[in-house]
Structure formats: structure tokens, C-alpha cells
Short mmCIF file of C-alpha atoms and ligand atoms in Angstrom, two decimals:
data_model
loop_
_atom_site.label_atom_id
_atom_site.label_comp_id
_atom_site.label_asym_id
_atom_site.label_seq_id
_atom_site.Cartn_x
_atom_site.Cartn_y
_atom_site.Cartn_z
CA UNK X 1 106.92 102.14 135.24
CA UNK X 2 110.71 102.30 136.13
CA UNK X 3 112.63 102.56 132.47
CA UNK X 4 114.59 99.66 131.55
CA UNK X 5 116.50 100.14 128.39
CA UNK X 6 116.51 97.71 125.93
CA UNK X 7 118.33 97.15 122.26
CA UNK X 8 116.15 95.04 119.89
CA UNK X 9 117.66 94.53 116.42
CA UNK X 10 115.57 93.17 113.70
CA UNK X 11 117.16 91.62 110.72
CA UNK X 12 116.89 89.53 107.66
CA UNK X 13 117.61 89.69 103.94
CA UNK X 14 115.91 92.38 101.66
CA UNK X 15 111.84 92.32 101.60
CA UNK X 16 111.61 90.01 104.77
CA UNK X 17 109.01 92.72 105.96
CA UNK X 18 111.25 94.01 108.78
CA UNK X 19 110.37 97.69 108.93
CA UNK X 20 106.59 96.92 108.99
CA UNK X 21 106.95 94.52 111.65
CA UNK X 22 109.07 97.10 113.64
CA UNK X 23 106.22 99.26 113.78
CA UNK X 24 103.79 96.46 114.95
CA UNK X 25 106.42 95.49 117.99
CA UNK X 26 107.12 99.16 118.88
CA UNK X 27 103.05 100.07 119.44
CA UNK X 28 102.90 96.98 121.28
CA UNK X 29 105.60 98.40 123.61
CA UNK X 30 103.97 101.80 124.02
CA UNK X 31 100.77 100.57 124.46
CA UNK X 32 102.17 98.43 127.46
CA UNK X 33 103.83 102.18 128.80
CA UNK X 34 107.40 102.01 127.08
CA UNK X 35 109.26 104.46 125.93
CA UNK X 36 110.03 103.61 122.37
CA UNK X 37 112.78 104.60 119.75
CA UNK X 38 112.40 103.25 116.27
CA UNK X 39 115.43 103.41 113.71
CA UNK X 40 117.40 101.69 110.91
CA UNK X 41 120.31 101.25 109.20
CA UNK X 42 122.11 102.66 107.67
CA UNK X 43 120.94 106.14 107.08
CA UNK X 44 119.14 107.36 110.07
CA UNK X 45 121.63 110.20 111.22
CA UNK X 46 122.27 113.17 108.97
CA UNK X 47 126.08 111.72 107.97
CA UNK X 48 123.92 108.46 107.74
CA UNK X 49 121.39 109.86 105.23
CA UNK X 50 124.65 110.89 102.49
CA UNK X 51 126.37 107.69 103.46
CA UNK X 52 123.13 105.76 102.67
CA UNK X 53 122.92 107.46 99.09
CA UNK X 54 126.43 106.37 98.30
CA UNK X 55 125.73 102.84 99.37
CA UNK X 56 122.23 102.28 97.88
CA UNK X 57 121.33 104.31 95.01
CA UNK X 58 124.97 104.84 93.32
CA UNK X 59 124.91 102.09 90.05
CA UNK X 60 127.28 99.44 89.76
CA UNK X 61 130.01 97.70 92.11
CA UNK X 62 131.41 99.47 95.03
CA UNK X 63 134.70 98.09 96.44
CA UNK X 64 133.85 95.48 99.23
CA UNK X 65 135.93 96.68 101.94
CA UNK X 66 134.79 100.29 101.06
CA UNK X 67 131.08 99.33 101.42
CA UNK X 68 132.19 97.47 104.71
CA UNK X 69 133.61 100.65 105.72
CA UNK X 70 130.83 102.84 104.74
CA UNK X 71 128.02 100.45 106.82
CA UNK X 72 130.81 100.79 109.43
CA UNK X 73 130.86 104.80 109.67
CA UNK X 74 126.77 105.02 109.13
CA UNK X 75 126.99 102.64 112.69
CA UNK X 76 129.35 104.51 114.66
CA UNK X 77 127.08 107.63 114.15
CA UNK X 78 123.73 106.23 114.79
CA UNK X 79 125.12 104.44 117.59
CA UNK X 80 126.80 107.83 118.86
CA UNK X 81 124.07 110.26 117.79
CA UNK X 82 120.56 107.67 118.43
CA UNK X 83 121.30 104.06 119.91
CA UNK X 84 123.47 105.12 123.27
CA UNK X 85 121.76 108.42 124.34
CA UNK X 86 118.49 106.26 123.71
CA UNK X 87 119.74 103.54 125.83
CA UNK X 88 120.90 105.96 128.74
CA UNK X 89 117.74 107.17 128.81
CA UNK X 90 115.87 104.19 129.36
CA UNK X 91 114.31 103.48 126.23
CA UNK X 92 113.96 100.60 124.15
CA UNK X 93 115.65 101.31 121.11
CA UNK X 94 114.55 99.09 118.00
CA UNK X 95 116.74 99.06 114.70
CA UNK X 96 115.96 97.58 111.38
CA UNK X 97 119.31 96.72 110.81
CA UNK X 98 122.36 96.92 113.06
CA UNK X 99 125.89 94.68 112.92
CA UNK X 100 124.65 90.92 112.24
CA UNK X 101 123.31 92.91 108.32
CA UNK X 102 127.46 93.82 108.24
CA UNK X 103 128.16 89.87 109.15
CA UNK X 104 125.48 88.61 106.83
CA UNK X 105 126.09 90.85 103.77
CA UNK X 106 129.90 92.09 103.40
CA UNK X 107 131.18 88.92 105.82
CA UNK X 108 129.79 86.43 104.17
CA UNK X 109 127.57 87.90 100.94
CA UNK X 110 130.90 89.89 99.61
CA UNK X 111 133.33 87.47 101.44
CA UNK X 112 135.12 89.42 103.48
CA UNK X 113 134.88 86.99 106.65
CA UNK X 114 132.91 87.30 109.76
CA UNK X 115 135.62 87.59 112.12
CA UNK X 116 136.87 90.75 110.07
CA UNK X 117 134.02 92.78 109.75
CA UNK X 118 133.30 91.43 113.17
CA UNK X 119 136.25 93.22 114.30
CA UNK X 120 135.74 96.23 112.74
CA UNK X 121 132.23 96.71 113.84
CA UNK X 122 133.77 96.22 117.38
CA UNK X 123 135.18 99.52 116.56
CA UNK X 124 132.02 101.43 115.33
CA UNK X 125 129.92 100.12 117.98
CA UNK X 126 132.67 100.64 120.71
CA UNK X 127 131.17 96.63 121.89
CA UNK X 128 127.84 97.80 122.10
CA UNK X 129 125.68 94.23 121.59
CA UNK X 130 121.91 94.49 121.12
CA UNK X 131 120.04 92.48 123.98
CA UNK X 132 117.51 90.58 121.42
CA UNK X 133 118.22 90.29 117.55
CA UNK X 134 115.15 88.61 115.62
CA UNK X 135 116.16 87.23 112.09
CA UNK X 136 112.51 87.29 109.70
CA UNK X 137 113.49 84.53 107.14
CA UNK X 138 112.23 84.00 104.03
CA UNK X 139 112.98 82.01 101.27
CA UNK X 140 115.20 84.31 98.89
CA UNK X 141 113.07 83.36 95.73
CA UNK X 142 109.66 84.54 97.87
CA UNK X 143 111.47 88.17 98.53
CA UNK X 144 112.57 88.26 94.70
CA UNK X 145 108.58 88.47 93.97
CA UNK X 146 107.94 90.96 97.17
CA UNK X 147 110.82 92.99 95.91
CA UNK X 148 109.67 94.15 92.46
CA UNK X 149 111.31 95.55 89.55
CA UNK X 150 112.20 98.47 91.73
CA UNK X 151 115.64 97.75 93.50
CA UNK X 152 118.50 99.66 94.98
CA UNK X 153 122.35 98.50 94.75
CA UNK X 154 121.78 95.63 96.90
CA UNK X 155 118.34 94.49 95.87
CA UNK X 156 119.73 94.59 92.46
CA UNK X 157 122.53 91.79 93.20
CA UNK X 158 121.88 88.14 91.96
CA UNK X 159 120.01 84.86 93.08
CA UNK X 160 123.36 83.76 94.51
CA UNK X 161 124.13 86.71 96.76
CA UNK X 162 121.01 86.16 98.00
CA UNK X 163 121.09 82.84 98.78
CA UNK X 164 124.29 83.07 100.48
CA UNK X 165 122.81 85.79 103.02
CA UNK X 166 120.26 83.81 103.40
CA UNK X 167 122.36 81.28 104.44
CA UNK X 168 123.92 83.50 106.76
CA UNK X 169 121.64 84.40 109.13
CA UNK X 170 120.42 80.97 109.35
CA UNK X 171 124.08 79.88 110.29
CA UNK X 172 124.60 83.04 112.56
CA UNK X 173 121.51 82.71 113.89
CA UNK X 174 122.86 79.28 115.42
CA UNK X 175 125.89 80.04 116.21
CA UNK X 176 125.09 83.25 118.16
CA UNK X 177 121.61 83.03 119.93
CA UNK X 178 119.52 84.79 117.82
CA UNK X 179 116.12 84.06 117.18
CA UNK X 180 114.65 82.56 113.85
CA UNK X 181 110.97 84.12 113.11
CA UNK X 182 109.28 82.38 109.74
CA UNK X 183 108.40 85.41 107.71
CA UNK X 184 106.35 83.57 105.07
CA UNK X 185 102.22 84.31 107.13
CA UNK X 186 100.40 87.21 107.19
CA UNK X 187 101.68 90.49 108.96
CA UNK X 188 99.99 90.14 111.83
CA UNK X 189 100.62 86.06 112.25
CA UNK X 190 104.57 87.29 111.97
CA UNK X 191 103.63 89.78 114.15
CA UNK X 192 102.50 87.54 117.28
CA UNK X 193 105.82 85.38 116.94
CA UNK X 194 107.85 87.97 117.26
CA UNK X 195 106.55 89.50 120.22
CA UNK X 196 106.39 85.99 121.59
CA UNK X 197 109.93 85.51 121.04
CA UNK X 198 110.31 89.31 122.91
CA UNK X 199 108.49 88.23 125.60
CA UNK X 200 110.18 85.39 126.22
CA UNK X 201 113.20 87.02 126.28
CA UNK X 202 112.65 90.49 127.70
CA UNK X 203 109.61 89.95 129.61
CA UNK X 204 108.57 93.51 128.72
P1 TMP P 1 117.21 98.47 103.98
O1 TMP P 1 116.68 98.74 102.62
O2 TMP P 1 116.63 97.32 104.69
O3 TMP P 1 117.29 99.71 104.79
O4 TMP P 1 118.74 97.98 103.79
C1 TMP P 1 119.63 98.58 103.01
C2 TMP P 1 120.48 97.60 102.28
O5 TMP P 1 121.81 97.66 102.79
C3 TMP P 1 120.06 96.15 102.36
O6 TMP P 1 120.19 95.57 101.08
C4 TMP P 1 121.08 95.53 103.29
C5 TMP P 1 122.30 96.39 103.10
N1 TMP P 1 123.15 96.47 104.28
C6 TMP P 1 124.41 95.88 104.23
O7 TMP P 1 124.80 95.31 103.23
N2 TMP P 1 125.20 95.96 105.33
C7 TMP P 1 124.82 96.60 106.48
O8 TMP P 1 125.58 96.64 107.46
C8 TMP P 1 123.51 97.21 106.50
C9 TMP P 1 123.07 97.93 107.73
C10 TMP P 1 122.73 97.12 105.38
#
């Protein structure tokens, strides 16, 4: 099979079920011959990994343009390090998490405006744009129960912050062509939509 790379982003607020639905879509694609590459954000380089422990498991508030920045560095070096040589390669690379989380969470969650962090993930990513980006939604109060007393930084902000990322992707998710998967069935119902929406798009 000649190798056509591919970028595949999955998103969606905290406990949507992204990273087990990742690994549903990416033995899908090997079983049908592709060469796969599986990763996430942030955290998945080794600057990533100490970045990621800053962001998630420090306690308390972090400035909003400093957590902005942080997502931003963790980016540039998985897309440096992971996402490009991938790419060049002629894999399909698919990330839990790449610049529509920065949008969501410190554009419009902390307020710092889409076009700004837009513009600085410009930067990180040097313009690279994923070819698909699926957005699992679920209602915000249904994740609260999948979520647990065990939280990290961001799991650990309130209903409203939530709700406003929530919010986010849906309006994103207009504005900019990305596809909407409910993430409310079973696993492998959520499964079969998304690689319905992949085939439709990428014909893989
Ligand atoms: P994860 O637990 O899905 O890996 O996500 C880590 C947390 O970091 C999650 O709450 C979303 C948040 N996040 C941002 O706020 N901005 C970003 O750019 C990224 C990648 C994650």
C-alpha cells in the first residue's frame, strides 16, 4: 500500500473517552495495512512529560497566559520531535489533543481569545493543520460522574469552566469544519461513528 500521511486529532472536554477511542480507530487503521502513530497532548516528548507535570498535577491557579504558553512549548516539541517526522514518513499520526484543546480551554475556558492563542499556536505548530479533527461531546454534567473524585488541575476546575468548553467546541466545531461525534453510547457504538466520519473524510 503506497503511504499516505495523515493527521487525525481527536478532541473534546475531560472524560469524553478520547484516548480509548484512539486506540479503537488506530487498530482499525493497522488492520486495514497503515502505518500508525498514536500520541497526545501535552506530555508525549521528554520536555513534554516535565511540562505536563507543571500543568496538571501542580495545585492551585497557574497564570493564564503562562499555561497558554506552556500547552504552546509541549506543541512545538511534539510537533518537532513526533507529529512532522511521522508525517514525512507516511504515517497517520493520531493525537488526543492538539491546538483546537488550546482554542477551547485557554481561548475561550480562561478567556484569553481565540484569535490570540490562535496566533500563537501558529507559532508552535509552524501552520501545521491536522487533516481531520473529531470533537467526542458530552454533556459536561455526564463527564463530572465519569471523572471521579480523582482530578488533575484542570479536571478540578468548576461546572462553569466546563460548560464554557463545552460550548466551545460545539461553536468551533461550526465555525471550522470539524466533526461532532455524540459520546454519550457504548465504546464501541462511538467507535463506528467515528470511523464513519474518517471514512468519509479520508477514505482510508
Ligand atoms: P488529558 O488528560 O486529556 O491528557 O488532558 C490534559 C488536560 O489539559 C485537559 O484538562 C485539557 C488540558 N489542555 C489544555 O487546557 N490546553 C491544551 O492545549 C491541551 C493540549 C490540554
Amino acid at each position: 500500500m503506497s503511504a499516505v500521511a495523515r493527521f487525525v486529532v481527536l478532541e473534546g472536554g475531560d472524560a469524553t473517552g478520547k484516548s480509548t477511542q484512539m486506540h479503537h480507530l488506530a487498530t482499525r487503521l493497522r488492520d486495514a495495512g497503515h502505518d500508525v502513530v498514536e500520541t497526545f497532548e501535552p506530555g508525549a516528548t521528554r520536555l513534554g512529560a516535565r511540562l505536563r507535570t507543571l500543568l496538571l498535577d501542580e495545585d492551585g491557579p497557574l497564570d493564564p497566559i503562562a499555561e497558554a504558553l506552556l500547552m504552546a512549548a509541549d506543541r512545538a516539541e511534539h510537533v518537532a520531535e513526533v507529529v512532522r517526522p511521522a508525517l514525512q514518513r507516511g504515517a497517520w499520526v493520531l493525537s488526543d489533543r492538539f491546538v483546537p484543546s488550546s482554542l477551547a480551554y485557554q481561548g475561550v475556558g480562561r478567556g484569553l481569545g481565540v484569535g490570540e492563542v490562535g496566533q500563537l499556536n501558529e507559532l508552535a505548530t509552524a501552520g501545521l493543520e491536522p487533516d481531520l479533527v473529531v470533537v467526542l461531546d458530552l454533556a459536561p454534567e455526564v463527564a463530572r460522574e465519569r471523572l471521579g473524585m480523582s482530578r488533575d488541575r484542570m479536571e478540578g476546575e468548576n461546572d462553569a469552566f466546563a460548560l464554557a468548553v463545552h460550548e466551545a467546541y460545539r461553536d468551533l466545531a461550526r465555525s471550522r469544519g470539524w466533526s461532532i461525534v455524540d459520546a454519550s453510547p457504548d465504546v464501541d457504538a462511538v467507535a463506528t461513528a467515528i470511523w464513519a466520519v474518517v471514512e468519509e473524510h479520508l477514505a482510508p
